[in-house]
């Protein structure tokens, strides 16, 4: 999935668009040190940036109610035959992991994305 669409979908999951009104919030995600979970870093950073922008709009009286309905964060998760379960994978871990997933959550699951073909095979083996 294209990262732009992924970030937008994740952010829309925690915003009441009616309360935001006829506004567009543009967020540009630049990952300065890309050593692993760039998608998840972008999602978490975008949520923080959006929250700050909305706080400013509220302080200026542009919007009356907070349109953010929940907090949002993302993290990468992997399974490696040598190291076991991994969290917030760096590039080396991501490259060698049998399973590489991005988990996007509030108090509930927003998205779970699997990026390795071996994961399907391993999952079916574990459930046999």
Tab-separated table of N, CA and C in Angstrom:
chain	number	residue	atom	x	y	z
A	1	UNK	N	0.852	-1.180	0.000
A	1	UNK	CA	0.000	0.000	0.000
A	1	UNK	C	0.896	1.240	0.000
A	2	UNK	N	0.532	2.209	-0.784
A	2	UNK	CA	1.284	3.449	-0.858
A	2	UNK	C	1.276	4.134	0.510
A	3	UNK	N	2.446	4.618	0.944
A	3	UNK	CA	2.581	5.174	2.294
A	3	UNK	C	1.665	6.380	2.511
A	4	UNK	N	1.476	7.195	1.493
A	4	UNK	CA	0.603	8.367	1.620
A	4	UNK	C	-0.827	7.948	1.954
A	5	UNK	N	-1.315	6.948	1.266
A	5	UNK	CA	-2.676	6.454	1.529
A	5	UNK	C	-2.771	5.814	2.902
A	6	UNK	N	-1.726	5.078	3.284
A	6	UNK	CA	-1.698	4.426	4.590
A	6	UNK	C	-1.767	5.453	5.717
A	7	UNK	N	-0.967	6.505	5.627
A	7	UNK	CA	-0.966	7.543	6.663
A	7	UNK	C	-2.318	8.245	6.707
A	8	UNK	N	-2.843	8.621	5.553
A	8	UNK	CA	-4.140	9.294	5.501
A	8	UNK	C	-5.254	8.455	6.092
A	9	UNK	N	-5.271	7.175	5.746
A	9	UNK	CA	-6.306	6.286	6.274
A	9	UNK	C	-6.190	6.146	7.787
A	10	UNK	N	-4.968	6.019	8.282
A	10	UNK	CA	-4.760	5.888	9.729
A	10	UNK	C	-5.230	7.146	10.459
A	11	UNK	N	-4.900	8.321	9.936
A	11	UNK	CA	-5.301	9.571	10.592
A	11	UNK	C	-6.812	9.780	10.542
A	12	UNK	N	-7.424	9.473	9.407
A	12	UNK	CA	-8.884	9.633	9.300
A	12	UNK	C	-9.631	8.728	10.271
A	13	UNK	N	-9.004	7.627	10.660
A	13	UNK	CA	-9.646	6.695	11.596
A	13	UNK	C	-9.838	7.306	12.977
A	14	UNK	N	-9.106	8.377	13.290
A	14	UNK	CA	-9.191	8.975	14.630
A	14	UNK	C	-9.649	10.429	14.599
A	15	UNK	N	-10.293	10.844	13.508
A	15	UNK	CA	-10.772	12.227	13.394
A	15	UNK	C	-12.253	12.227	13.040
A	16	UNK	N	-13.024	13.023	13.779
A	16	UNK	CA	-14.426	13.260	13.449
A	16	UNK	C	-14.434	14.374	12.401
A	17	UNK	N	-14.593	14.004	11.143
A	17	UNK	CA	-14.493	14.970	10.052
A	17	UNK	C	-15.579	16.035	10.109
A	18	UNK	N	-16.720	15.725	10.710
A	18	UNK	CA	-17.785	16.727	10.875
A	18	UNK	C	-17.291	17.877	11.756
A	19	UNK	N	-16.592	17.548	12.833
A	19	UNK	CA	-16.083	18.583	13.745
A	19	UNK	C	-14.949	19.384	13.118
A	20	UNK	N	-14.210	18.772	12.209
A	20	UNK	CA	-13.117	19.472	11.534
A	20	UNK	C	-13.661	20.473	10.527
A	21	UNK	N	-14.824	20.176	9.982
A	21	UNK	CA	-15.452	21.097	9.039
A	21	UNK	C	-14.811	21.033	7.663
A	22	UNK	N	-14.962	22.123	6.923
A	22	UNK	CA	-14.456	22.204	5.547
A	22	UNK	C	-12.984	22.591	5.539
A	23	UNK	N	-12.170	21.796	6.177
A	23	UNK	CA	-10.747	22.094	6.270
A	23	UNK	C	-9.932	20.907	5.791
A	24	UNK	N	-8.772	21.211	5.281
A	24	UNK	CA	-7.807	20.185	4.911
A	24	UNK	C	-6.541	20.444	5.704
A	25	UNK	N	-6.034	19.417	6.342
A	25	UNK	CA	-4.755	19.520	7.048
A	25	UNK	C	-3.736	18.732	6.233
A	26	UNK	N	-2.701	19.432	5.754
A	26	UNK	CA	-1.629	18.794	4.992
A	26	UNK	C	-0.482	18.476	5.938
A	27	UNK	N	-0.019	17.246	5.897
A	27	UNK	CA	1.102	16.828	6.738
A	27	UNK	C	2.160	16.218	5.833
A	28	UNK	N	3.383	16.732	5.937
A	28	UNK	CA	4.509	16.227	5.157
A	28	UNK	C	5.402	15.420	6.087
A	29	UNK	N	5.619	14.159	5.780
A	29	UNK	CA	6.421	13.271	6.635
A	29	UNK	C	7.797	13.073	6.026
A	30	UNK	N	8.811	13.591	6.679
A	30	UNK	CA	10.198	13.382	6.273
A	30	UNK	C	10.890	12.598	7.366
A	31	UNK	N	11.322	11.391	7.045
A	31	UNK	CA	12.054	10.575	8.008
A	31	UNK	C	13.530	10.889	7.815
A	32	UNK	N	14.133	11.524	8.811
A	32	UNK	CA	15.508	12.004	8.698
A	32	UNK	C	16.521	10.866	8.769
A	33	UNK	N	16.293	9.897	9.629
A	33	UNK	CA	17.198	8.751	9.737
A	33	UNK	C	16.387	7.488	9.496
A	34	UNK	N	16.450	6.987	8.278
A	34	UNK	CA	15.650	5.824	7.904
A	34	UNK	C	16.421	4.546	8.207
A	35	UNK	N	16.321	4.074	9.436
A	35	UNK	CA	17.026	2.849	9.815
A	35	UNK	C	16.060	1.698	10.046
A	36	UNK	N	14.850	1.817	9.586
A	36	UNK	CA	13.899	0.733	9.807
A	36	UNK	C	12.483	1.154	9.538
A	37	UNK	N	11.678	1.249	10.585
A	37	UNK	CA	10.240	1.447	10.481
A	37	UNK	C	9.824	2.831	10.026
A	38	UNK	N	10.119	3.185	8.773
A	38	UNK	CA	9.774	4.521	8.287
A	38	UNK	C	8.264	4.724	8.180
A	39	UNK	N	7.539	3.687	7.782
A	39	UNK	CA	6.077	3.818	7.696
A	39	UNK	C	5.491	4.121	9.069
A	40	UNK	N	5.911	3.336	10.045
A	40	UNK	CA	5.335	3.495	11.380
A	40	UNK	C	5.785	4.796	12.028
A	41	UNK	N	7.027	5.185	11.795
A	41	UNK	CA	7.501	6.470	12.324
A	41	UNK	C	6.707	7.617	11.704
A	42	UNK	N	6.409	7.508	10.423
A	42	UNK	CA	5.635	8.545	9.736
A	42	UNK	C	4.218	8.636	10.276
A	43	UNK	N	3.603	7.508	10.550
A	43	UNK	CA	2.232	7.515	11.075
A	43	UNK	C	2.187	8.142	12.462
A	44	UNK	N	3.078	7.712	13.347
A	44	UNK	CA	3.091	8.258	14.703
A	44	UNK	C	3.432	9.744	14.681
A	45	UNK	N	4.438	10.123	13.895
A	45	UNK	CA	4.810	11.535	13.781
A	45	UNK	C	3.706	12.382	13.172
A	46	UNK	N	3.019	11.840	12.169
A	46	UNK	CA	1.915	12.567	11.536
A	46	UNK	C	0.783	12.803	12.524
A	47	UNK	N	0.515	11.823	13.380
A	47	UNK	CA	-0.532	12.002	14.387
A	47	UNK	C	-0.156	13.116	15.360
A	48	UNK	N	1.095	13.144	15.795
A	48	UNK	CA	1.542	14.201	16.709
A	48	UNK	C	1.427	15.564	16.025
A	49	UNK	N	1.861	15.658	14.769
A	49	UNK	CA	1.774	16.924	14.031
A	49	UNK	C	0.321	17.368	13.860
A	50	UNK	N	-0.562	16.428	13.531
A	50	UNK	CA	-1.976	16.758	13.374
A	50	UNK	C	-2.573	17.242	14.697
A	51	UNK	N	-2.213	16.587	15.784
A	51	UNK	CA	-2.707	16.985	17.103
A	51	UNK	C	-2.277	18.409	17.435
A	52	UNK	N	-1.024	18.737	17.164
A	52	UNK	CA	-0.533	20.099	17.424
A	52	UNK	C	-1.246	21.127	16.542
A	53	UNK	N	-1.485	20.782	15.282
A	53	UNK	CA	-2.195	21.697	14.376
A	53	UNK	C	-3.619	21.948	14.865
A	54	UNK	N	-4.281	20.901	15.320
A	54	UNK	CA	-5.654	21.046	15.811
A	54	UNK	C	-5.682	21.836	17.111
A	55	UNK	N	-4.713	21.632	17.979
A	55	UNK	CA	-4.632	22.430	19.210
A	55	UNK	C	-4.501	23.912	18.873
A	56	UNK	N	-3.702	24.236	17.860
A	56	UNK	CA	-3.529	25.630	17.440
A	56	UNK	C	-4.841	26.194	16.882
A	57	UNK	N	-5.531	25.415	16.058
A	57	UNK	CA	-6.816	25.865	15.512
A	57	UNK	C	-7.832	26.115	16.624
A	58	UNK	N	-7.825	25.272	17.629
A	58	UNK	CA	-8.746	25.454	18.760
A	58	UNK	C	-8.366	26.685	19.573
A	59	UNK	N	-7.078	26.884	19.819
A	59	UNK	CA	-6.619	28.043	20.596
A	59	UNK	C	-6.962	29.355	19.890
A	60	UNK	N	-6.949	29.341	18.568
A	60	UNK	CA	-7.280	30.533	17.785
A	60	UNK	C	-8.784	30.693	17.583
A	61	UNK	N	-9.574	29.730	18.065
A	61	UNK	CA	-11.023	29.806	17.933
A	61	UNK	C	-11.552	29.431	16.564
A	62	UNK	N	-10.718	28.846	15.732
A	62	UNK	CA	-11.136	28.458	14.384
A	62	UNK	C	-12.094	27.274	14.441
A	63	UNK	N	-11.814	26.320	15.319
A	63	UNK	CA	-12.742	25.214	15.551
A	63	UNK	C	-13.063	25.162	17.036
A	64	UNK	N	-14.287	24.773	17.343
A	64	UNK	CA	-14.739	24.802	18.735
A	64	UNK	C	-14.443	23.504	19.487
A	65	UNK	N	-14.716	22.377	18.861
A	65	UNK	CA	-14.539	21.084	19.530
A	65	UNK	C	-13.341	20.334	18.959
A	66	UNK	N	-12.722	19.545	19.804
A	66	UNK	CA	-11.603	18.725	19.361
A	66	UNK	C	-12.125	17.580	18.482
A	67	UNK	N	-11.701	17.520	17.212
A	67	UNK	CA	-12.183	16.457	16.333
A	67	UNK	C	-11.440	15.129	16.503
A	68	UNK	N	-10.380	15.120	17.299
A	68	UNK	CA	-9.624	13.884	17.490
A	68	UNK	C	-10.391	12.985	18.453
A	69	UNK	N	-10.699	11.787	17.993
A	69	UNK	CA	-11.527	10.865	18.775
A	69	UNK	C	-10.716	9.861	19.587
A	70	UNK	N	-9.441	9.679	19.238
A	70	UNK	CA	-8.607	8.705	19.939
A	70	UNK	C	-7.144	8.997	19.627
A	71	UNK	N	-6.256	8.439	20.414
A	71	UNK	CA	-4.824	8.549	20.146
A	71	UNK	C	-4.417	7.437	19.193
A	72	UNK	N	-3.344	7.673	18.436
A	72	UNK	CA	-2.918	6.744	17.399
A	72	UNK	C	-1.411	6.566	17.453
A	73	UNK	N	-0.950	5.344	17.262
A	73	UNK	CA	0.484	5.063	17.161
A	73	UNK	C	0.678	3.836	16.283
A	74	UNK	N	1.887	3.693	15.774
A	74	UNK	CA	2.207	2.543	14.929
A	74	UNK	C	3.597	2.029	15.280
A	75	UNK	N	3.798	0.745	15.051
A	75	UNK	CA	5.099	0.118	15.322
A	75	UNK	C	5.274	-1.073	14.385
A	76	UNK	N	6.515	-1.372	14.051
A	76	UNK	CA	6.793	-2.562	13.243
A	76	UNK	C	7.079	-3.742	14.164
A	77	UNK	N	6.632	-4.916	13.733
A	77	UNK	CA	6.795	-6.151	14.494
A	77	UNK	C	7.322	-7.207	13.527
A	78	UNK	N	8.238	-8.031	14.004
A	78	UNK	CA	8.771	-9.071	13.143
A	78	UNK	C	9.037	-10.356	13.894
A	79	UNK	N	9.204	-11.423	13.130
A	79	UNK	CA	9.606	-12.713	13.683
A	79	UNK	C	10.832	-13.163	12.904
A	80	UNK	N	11.879	-13.493	13.632
A	80	UNK	CA	13.127	-13.956	13.044
A	80	UNK	C	13.477	-15.299	13.671
A	81	UNK	N	13.904	-16.250	12.852
A	81	UNK	CA	14.198	-17.592	13.376
A	81	UNK	C	15.348	-17.584	14.374
A	82	UNK	N	16.264	-16.639	14.262
A	82	UNK	CA	17.404	-16.559	15.177
A	82	UNK	C	17.081	-15.773	16.451
A	83	UNK	N	16.365	-14.647	16.292
A	83	UNK	CA	16.137	-13.732	17.414
A	83	UNK	C	14.737	-13.814	18.016
A	84	UNK	N	13.834	-14.499	17.375
A	84	UNK	CA	12.467	-14.588	17.877
A	84	UNK	C	11.656	-13.361	17.511
A	85	UNK	N	10.838	-12.901	18.445
A	85	UNK	CA	9.993	-11.727	18.208
A	85	UNK	C	10.819	-10.453	18.273
A	86	UNK	N	10.556	-9.545	17.352
A	86	UNK	CA	11.272	-8.271	17.282
A	86	UNK	C	10.262	-7.133	17.250
A	87	UNK	N	10.642	-6.013	17.832
A	87	UNK	CA	9.785	-4.831	17.870
A	87	UNK	C	10.574	-3.642	17.358
A	88	UNK	N	9.965	-2.795	16.553
A	88	UNK	CA	10.597	-1.612	15.977
A	88	UNK	C	11.860	-2.011	15.215
A	89	UNK	N	11.670	-2.805	14.184
A	89	UNK	CA	12.774	-3.382	13.428
A	89	UNK	C	13.627	-2.330	12.734
A	90	UNK	N	14.954	-2.519	12.780
A	90	UNK	CA	15.837	-1.685	11.972
A	90	UNK	C	15.975	-2.353	10.599
A	91	UNK	N	16.763	-1.756	9.715
A	91	UNK	CA	16.854	-2.255	8.339
A	91	UNK	C	17.349	-3.695	8.289
A	92	UNK	N	18.391	-3.999	9.036
A	92	UNK	CA	18.967	-5.348	9.037
A	92	UNK	C	17.951	-6.383	9.531
A	93	UNK	N	17.265	-6.070	10.619
A	93	UNK	CA	16.247	-6.984	11.158
A	93	UNK	C	15.097	-7.159	10.177
A	94	UNK	N	14.681	-6.055	9.569
A	94	UNK	CA	13.581	-6.085	8.609
A	94	UNK	C	13.927	-6.963	7.407
A	95	UNK	N	15.168	-6.862	6.943
A	95	UNK	CA	15.604	-7.623	5.770
A	95	UNK	C	15.652	-9.122	6.024
A	96	UNK	N	15.991	-9.511	7.251
A	96	UNK	CA	16.151	-10.936	7.542
A	96	UNK	C	14.929	-11.572	8.210
A	97	UNK	N	13.970	-10.780	8.605
A	97	UNK	CA	12.803	-11.316	9.318
A	97	UNK	C	11.944	-12.190	8.410
A	98	UNK	N	11.431	-13.262	8.980
A	98	UNK	CA	10.506	-14.125	8.249
A	98	UNK	C	9.132	-13.467	8.152
A	99	UNK	N	8.789	-12.718	9.174
A	99	UNK	CA	7.523	-11.987	9.213
A	99	UNK	C	7.844	-10.536	9.527
A	100	UNK	N	7.247	-9.634	8.773
A	100	UNK	CA	7.434	-8.197	8.978
A	100	UNK	C	6.057	-7.560	8.886
A	101	UNK	N	5.588	-7.008	9.995
A	101	UNK	CA	4.257	-6.404	10.007
A	101	UNK	C	4.322	-4.998	10.586
A	102	UNK	N	3.434	-4.163	10.116
A	102	UNK	CA	3.210	-2.860	10.727
A	102	UNK	C	1.883	-2.926	11.464
A	103	UNK	N	1.900	-2.547	12.727
A	103	UNK	CA	0.696	-2.553	13.544
A	103	UNK	C	0.328	-1.103	13.821
A	104	UNK	N	-0.887	-0.723	13.468
A	104	UNK	CA	-1.383	0.633	13.673
A	104	UNK	C	-2.575	0.519	14.605
A	105	UNK	N	-2.476	1.188	15.764
A	105	UNK	CA	-3.515	0.995	16.781
A	105	UNK	C	-3.902	2.285	17.482
A	106	UNK	N	-5.114	2.263	17.968
A	106	UNK	CA	-5.599	3.195	18.979
A	106	UNK	C	-5.788	2.274	20.175
A	107	UNK	N	-6.911	2.317	20.826
A	107	UNK	CA	-7.234	1.280	21.791
A	107	UNK	C	-7.672	0.023	21.062
A	108	UNK	N	-7.951	0.168	19.758
A	108	UNK	CA	-8.359	-0.947	18.907
A	108	UNK	C	-7.411	-1.014	17.715
A	109	UNK	N	-7.441	-2.106	17.015
A	109	UNK	CA	-6.598	-2.276	15.840
A	109	UNK	C	-7.143	-1.441	14.686
A	110	UNK	N	-6.296	-0.599	14.097
A	110	UNK	CA	-6.683	0.197	12.936
A	110	UNK	C	-6.244	-0.519	11.665
A	111	UNK	N	-5.009	-1.020	11.649
A	111	UNK	CA	-4.510	-1.745	10.479
A	111	UNK	C	-3.395	-2.683	10.891
A	112	UNK	N	-3.317	-3.793	10.187
A	112	UNK	CA	-2.252	-4.768	10.387
A	112	UNK	C	-1.774	-5.148	8.999
A	113	UNK	N	-0.552	-4.762	8.657
A	113	UNK	CA	-0.040	-4.971	7.311
A	113	UNK	C	1.121	-5.945	7.341
A	114	UNK	N	1.050	-6.994	6.525
A	114	UNK	CA	2.083	-8.019	6.451
A	114	UNK	C	2.857	-7.825	5.149
A	115	UNK	N	4.182	-7.750	5.234
A	115	UNK	CA	4.988	-7.465	4.051
A	115	UNK	C	5.866	-8.616	3.588
A	116	UNK	N	5.785	-9.771	4.209
A	116	UNK	CA	6.644	-10.888	3.815
A	116	UNK	C	5.794	-12.084	3.417
A	117	UNK	N	6.148	-12.710	2.313
A	117	UNK	CA	5.417	-13.885	1.847
A	117	UNK	C	5.578	-15.063	2.795
A	118	UNK	N	6.758	-15.183	3.441
A	118	UNK	CA	6.991	-16.300	4.343
A	118	UNK	C	5.996	-16.302	5.491
A	119	UNK	N	5.442	-15.163	5.821
A	119	UNK	CA	4.512	-15.070	6.949
A	119	UNK	C	3.290	-15.937	6.706
A	120	UNK	N	2.799	-15.950	5.482
A	120	UNK	CA	1.619	-16.752	5.169
A	120	UNK	C	1.928	-18.228	5.380
A	121	UNK	N	3.104	-18.649	4.920
A	121	UNK	CA	3.503	-20.042	5.072
A	121	UNK	C	3.671	-20.382	6.546
A	122	UNK	N	4.364	-19.525	7.298
A	122	UNK	CA	4.618	-19.785	8.715
A	122	UNK	C	3.306	-19.809	9.501
A	123	UNK	N	2.414	-18.862	9.195
A	123	UNK	CA	1.139	-18.790	9.907
A	123	UNK	C	0.344	-20.075	9.692
A	124	UNK	N	0.341	-20.577	8.472
A	124	UNK	CA	-0.414	-21.799	8.212
A	124	UNK	C	0.237	-22.993	8.906
A	125	UNK	N	1.564	-22.999	9.040
A	125	UNK	CA	2.254	-24.076	9.750
A	125	UNK	C	1.920	-24.042	11.234
A	126	UNK	N	1.884	-22.845	11.822
A	126	UNK	CA	1.609	-22.711	13.250
A	126	UNK	C	0.181	-23.114	13.586
A	127	UNK	N	-0.734	-22.937	12.646
A	127	UNK	CA	-2.134	-23.259	12.892
A	127	UNK	C	-2.483	-24.698	12.518
A	128	UNK	N	-1.497	-25.481	12.071
A	128	UNK	CA	-1.744	-26.882	11.689
A	128	UNK	C	-1.812	-27.776	12.897
